[in-house]
CSV table of C-alpha atoms in Angstrom, one decimal:
chain,number,residue,atom,x,y,z
A,236,GLY,CA,-46.7,-31.2,45.9
A,237,ALA,CA,-44.8,-30.4,48.7
A,238,GLY,CA,-41.6,-27.9,49.0
A,239,VAL,CA,-38.7,-28.0,51.1
A,240,SER,CA,-39.5,-27.8,54.4
A,241,GLN,CA,-37.0,-26.8,57.1
A,242,SER,CA,-37.5,-26.7,61.0
A,243,PRO,CA,-37.4,-25.2,63.6
A,244,ARG,CA,-37.9,-22.3,61.6
A,245,TYR,CA,-36.3,-19.9,64.3
A,246,LYS,CA,-33.7,-21.4,67.0
A,247,VAL,CA,-32.1,-19.0,69.9
A,248,ALA,CA,-29.0,-20.8,71.8
A,249,LYS,CA,-26.8,-19.7,74.3
A,250,ARG,CA,-23.3,-19.7,72.8
A,251,GLY,CA,-21.3,-22.8,73.7
A,252,GLN,CA,-24.6,-24.9,73.0
A,253,ASP,CA,-25.1,-27.4,70.3
A,254,VAL,CA,-27.8,-27.3,67.6
A,255,ALA,CA,-29.5,-29.5,64.9
A,256,LEU,CA,-31.2,-28.0,61.8
A,257,ARG,CA,-33.6,-30.1,59.8
A,258,CYS,CA,-34.4,-30.1,56.2
A,259,ASP,CA,-36.8,-32.3,54.2
A,260,PRO,CA,-36.3,-32.2,50.6
A,261,ILE,CA,-38.7,-32.7,47.7
A,262,SER,CA,-39.3,-36.0,47.7
A,263,GLY,CA,-37.3,-38.0,44.8
A,264,HIS,CA,-34.6,-35.4,44.7
A,265,VAL,CA,-31.4,-36.2,44.5
A,266,SER,CA,-29.0,-33.3,45.6
A,267,LEU,CA,-29.2,-31.6,48.3
A,268,PHE,CA,-27.5,-28.2,49.6
A,269,TRP,CA,-27.1,-26.3,52.4
A,270,TYR,CA,-26.0,-22.4,52.3
A,271,GLN,CA,-25.8,-19.7,55.3
A,272,GLN,CA,-27.0,-16.4,54.7
A,273,ALA,CA,-25.8,-13.4,57.3
A,274,LEU,CA,-28.0,-10.2,57.7
A,275,GLY,CA,-27.8,-8.2,54.4
A,276,GLN,CA,-25.8,-10.8,52.3
A,277,GLY,CA,-26.9,-13.6,49.6
A,278,PRO,CA,-26.6,-17.0,50.4
A,279,GLU,CA,-22.9,-18.8,50.7
A,280,PHE,CA,-22.5,-22.5,49.9
A,281,LEU,CA,-21.7,-25.0,52.7
A,282,THR,CA,-22.1,-28.3,52.0
A,283,TYR,CA,-23.7,-30.4,48.5
A,284,PHE,CA,-25.2,-34.1,49.0
A,285,GLN,CA,-25.8,-36.4,46.2
A,286,ASN,CA,-28.3,-39.4,47.7
A,287,GLU,CA,-26.5,-40.0,51.0
A,288,ALA,CA,-22.7,-39.2,49.8
A,289,GLN,CA,-21.4,-36.0,50.8
A,290,LEU,CA,-19.5,-34.9,47.9
A,291,ASP,CA,-18.5,-31.6,49.1
A,292,LYS,CA,-17.8,-29.8,52.2
A,293,SER,CA,-15.4,-27.0,51.7
A,294,GLY,CA,-17.9,-24.3,52.5
A,295,LEU,CA,-18.6,-25.5,56.1
A,296,PRO,CA,-16.7,-22.6,58.2
A,297,SER,CA,-14.8,-24.8,61.0
A,298,ASP,CA,-15.0,-28.3,62.2
A,299,ARG,CA,-17.7,-27.1,64.7
A,300,PHE,CA,-20.1,-27.6,61.7
A,301,PHE,CA,-21.3,-31.3,60.6
A,302,ALA,CA,-23.8,-32.1,57.9
A,303,GLU,CA,-25.5,-35.8,57.4
A,304,ARG,CA,-28.1,-37.4,54.8
A,305,PRO,CA,-28.1,-40.7,55.9
A,306,GLU,CA,-30.9,-42.2,53.7
A,307,GLY,CA,-30.4,-40.0,51.1
A,308,SER,CA,-33.6,-38.2,51.7
A,309,VAL,CA,-33.9,-35.8,55.2
A,310,SER,CA,-30.5,-34.2,56.0
A,311,THR,CA,-29.3,-32.3,59.3
A,312,LEU,CA,-27.0,-29.7,60.1
A,313,LYS,CA,-25.2,-29.7,63.2
A,314,ILE,CA,-23.0,-27.0,64.6
A,315,GLN,CA,-21.4,-27.9,67.9
A,316,ARG,CA,-20.1,-25.1,70.5
A,317,THR,CA,-22.3,-22.4,68.7
A,318,GLN,CA,-20.5,-18.9,68.6
A,319,GLN,CA,-21.9,-15.7,68.0
A,320,GLU,CA,-20.6,-15.5,64.3
A,321,ASP,CA,-23.0,-18.3,63.4
A,322,SER,CA,-25.8,-16.3,63.8
A,323,ALA,CA,-27.6,-16.3,60.2
A,324,VAL,CA,-29.9,-17.8,58.6
A,325,TYR,CA,-29.4,-21.3,57.1
A,326,LEU,CA,-30.9,-22.0,54.1
A,327,CYS,CA,-31.5,-25.9,52.6
A,328,ALA,CA,-32.0,-26.3,48.7
A,329,SER,CA,-32.8,-29.5,46.7
A,330,SER,CA,-32.7,-30.2,43.0
A,331,LEU,CA,-33.9,-33.2,41.0
A,332,ASP,CA,-31.0,-34.6,39.4
A,333,ARG,CA,-27.3,-34.9,39.9
A,334,GLY,CA,-26.0,-31.9,38.3
A,335,GLY,CA,-28.0,-29.7,41.0
A,336,ASP,CA,-28.2,-26.8,38.7
A,337,THR,CA,-32.0,-26.0,39.5
A,338,GLN,CA,-32.5,-25.7,43.2
A,339,TYR,CA,-35.4,-25.4,45.3
A,340,PHE,CA,-35.0,-23.4,48.7
A,341,GLY,CA,-36.6,-23.8,51.8
A,342,PRO,CA,-37.8,-21.5,54.2
A,343,GLY,CA,-34.8,-21.3,56.2
A,344,THR,CA,-33.9,-21.6,59.8
A,345,ARG,CA,-32.9,-18.2,61.3
A,346,LEU,CA,-30.4,-19.0,64.2
A,347,THR,CA,-29.4,-16.5,67.0
A,348,VAL,CA,-26.6,-17.4,69.1
A,349,LEU,CA,-26.6,-15.3,72.4
B,1263,ALA,CA,-12.5,-16.4,41.4
B,1264,GLN,CA,-16.1,-17.3,39.9
B,1265,SER,CA,-18.7,-14.4,41.0
B,1266,VAL,CA,-21.6,-12.5,40.7
B,1267,THR,CA,-22.1,-8.9,41.1
B,1268,GLN,CA,-25.0,-6.8,41.7
B,1269,LEU,CA,-24.7,-3.3,42.2
B,1270,GLY,CA,-26.8,-0.8,44.4
B,1271,SER,CA,-28.0,-2.7,47.2
B,1272,HIS,CA,-31.3,-0.8,47.1
B,1273,VAL,CA,-33.4,0.3,44.6
B,1274,SER,CA,-36.5,2.5,44.5
B,1275,VAL,CA,-39.1,2.3,41.6
B,1276,SER,CA,-42.1,4.0,41.6
B,1277,GLU,CA,-45.3,2.0,41.0
B,1278,GLY,CA,-45.6,1.2,37.2
B,1279,ALA,CA,-42.6,2.3,36.5
B,1280,LEU,CA,-39.7,0.0,34.9
B,1281,VAL,CA,-37.4,-2.2,37.6
B,1282,LEU,CA,-34.3,-3.0,36.0
B,1283,LEU,CA,-32.0,-4.8,38.1
B,1284,ARG,CA,-28.5,-5.5,37.0
B,1285,CYS,CA,-26.1,-9.1,37.1
B,1286,ASN,CA,-22.8,-9.5,35.8
B,1287,TYR,CA,-20.8,-12.6,36.0
B,1288,SER,CA,-17.2,-13.5,35.7
B,1289,SER,CA,-16.2,-16.4,33.8
B,1290,SER,CA,-15.3,-17.2,30.1
B,1291,VAL,CA,-17.7,-20.1,29.9
B,1292,PRO,CA,-20.8,-18.7,30.5
B,1293,PRO,CA,-22.9,-20.6,33.6
B,1294,TYR,CA,-26.0,-21.1,34.0
B,1295,LEU,CA,-28.2,-18.2,35.6
B,1296,PHE,CA,-31.0,-17.8,37.9
B,1297,TRP,CA,-32.7,-14.8,39.7
B,1298,TYR,CA,-34.4,-15.8,42.7
B,1299,VAL,CA,-36.9,-13.4,44.9
B,1300,GLN,CA,-36.9,-13.5,48.8
B,1301,TYR,CA,-39.9,-12.1,50.7
B,1302,PRO,CA,-39.2,-11.0,54.4
B,1303,ASN,CA,-39.0,-13.9,56.7
B,1304,GLN,CA,-39.0,-16.7,53.5
B,1305,GLY,CA,-36.8,-18.6,51.6
B,1306,LEU,CA,-36.0,-18.0,48.0
B,1307,GLN,CA,-38.3,-18.5,45.4
B,1308,LEU,CA,-36.9,-18.9,41.7
B,1309,LEU,CA,-38.1,-16.5,39.2
B,1310,LEU,CA,-36.5,-17.5,36.1
B,1311,LYS,CA,-33.4,-19.5,34.6
B,1312,TYR,CA,-31.2,-19.4,31.7
B,1313,THR,CA,-29.2,-22.5,30.6
B,1314,THR,CA,-28.8,-22.9,26.8
B,1315,GLY,CA,-30.9,-21.7,23.9
B,1316,ALA,CA,-33.1,-18.2,23.4
B,1317,THR,CA,-31.4,-15.7,25.6
B,1318,LEU,CA,-34.3,-14.0,26.6
B,1319,VAL,CA,-36.1,-15.7,29.4
B,1320,LYS,CA,-39.5,-15.3,30.9
B,1321,GLY,CA,-40.7,-16.1,34.3
B,1322,ILE,CA,-43.1,-15.4,36.9
B,1323,ASN,CA,-44.7,-12.2,38.1
B,1324,GLY,CA,-44.0,-10.7,34.6
B,1325,PHE,CA,-40.1,-10.5,35.0
B,1326,GLU,CA,-38.0,-11.6,32.4
B,1327,ALA,CA,-34.0,-11.5,31.6
B,1328,GLU,CA,-31.7,-11.6,29.0
B,1329,PHE,CA,-28.6,-13.3,28.4
B,1330,LYS,CA,-25.8,-11.4,26.8
B,1331,LYS,CA,-22.6,-13.4,26.4
B,1332,SER,CA,-20.5,-10.2,25.1
B,1333,GLU,CA,-21.3,-8.5,28.2
B,1334,THR,CA,-21.3,-11.2,30.9
B,1335,SER,CA,-24.7,-10.0,32.0
B,1336,PHE,CA,-28.1,-11.4,33.0
B,1337,HIS,CA,-30.4,-8.5,33.6
B,1338,LEU,CA,-33.6,-8.8,35.6
B,1339,THR,CA,-36.3,-6.5,34.1
B,1340,LYS,CA,-40.4,-5.8,34.6
B,1341,PRO,CA,-42.0,-3.4,32.4
B,1342,SER,CA,-44.4,-2.0,35.5
B,1343,ALA,CA,-43.4,-2.2,38.9
B,1344,HIS,CA,-46.5,-3.4,41.3
B,1345,MET,CA,-46.3,-2.9,45.1
B,1346,SER,CA,-46.1,-6.8,45.5
B,1347,ASP,CA,-42.9,-6.8,44.0
B,1348,ALA,CA,-41.2,-5.2,47.3
B,1349,ALA,CA,-38.8,-8.0,48.2
B,1350,GLU,CA,-34.9,-8.6,47.8
B,1351,TYR,CA,-33.8,-9.9,44.8
B,1352,PHE,CA,-30.8,-12.2,44.2
B,1353,CYS,CA,-28.9,-13.3,40.8
B,1354,ALA,CA,-27.1,-16.5,41.3
B,1355,ALA,CA,-24.5,-18.5,38.9
B,1356,PHE,CA,-24.2,-22.5,38.6
B,1357,TYR,CA,-20.5,-23.3,37.4
B,1358,TYR,CA,-20.8,-26.9,36.3
B,1359,GLY,CA,-17.5,-28.6,38.4
B,1360,ASN,CA,-18.3,-26.7,41.6
B,1361,ASN,CA,-21.8,-28.1,42.0
B,1362,ARG,CA,-23.2,-24.7,44.0
B,1363,LEU,CA,-25.0,-22.0,43.4
B,1364,ALA,CA,-22.8,-18.3,43.8
B,1365,PHE,CA,-24.8,-15.5,44.8
B,1366,GLY,CA,-24.6,-12.0,44.3
B,1367,LYS,CA,-25.3,-9.8,47.4
B,1368,GLY,CA,-28.9,-9.1,46.3
B,1369,ASN,CA,-30.9,-5.9,45.6
B,1370,GLN,CA,-33.6,-4.8,47.9
B,1371,VAL,CA,-36.3,-3.6,45.9
B,1372,VAL,CA,-38.6,-0.8,47.4
B,1373,VAL,CA,-41.7,0.2,45.5
B,1374,ILE,CA,-42.9,3.9,46.0
B,1375,PRO,CA,-46.8,4.5,45.4
């Protein structure tokens, strides 16, 4: 079956632009996670959804970051007024159950802010 | 704070030699533990996981890991390295109540022919 997909795979934005990153989880997966991976580092948690409910957004670095999953499947991570420090790979993961321990990752979106 | 430690960012191993990547977690309550592999420009692929039960866990591509509670460790091994094992490897822990994976900084494995 299909895995987690993300689009676009690469995004170049000028500083100050808004961007939207899409994640299509594995069908039927209840939990969805967003992580940010800076160059040479491990992924860092951003936010977590259980179905359409955003249960934890404590990892979002600023109020410029916003995530939604309105119908409990596809999710979008939006970054407003991008800054150079936002340059990173954004990874989406999904998990079958509410616990969310075994997570399957998409290929990521590499965001470069100029 | 709950954390995962991986020592030695770059690991060089000769083809055919043992691969050993170390991982330690911080917690008095053992979390669920995972090893992921990341190839260039790709996402993370699950290698293996430990939840409960048998402490020696076998994964894909000939890798295995052993959970040792007394040492708070979950080291990854493979008896004989192959060129295709060149990648970045991440250890991760899932602490219930946090609902997130906490990752180590990763090990970049280079396989020398």
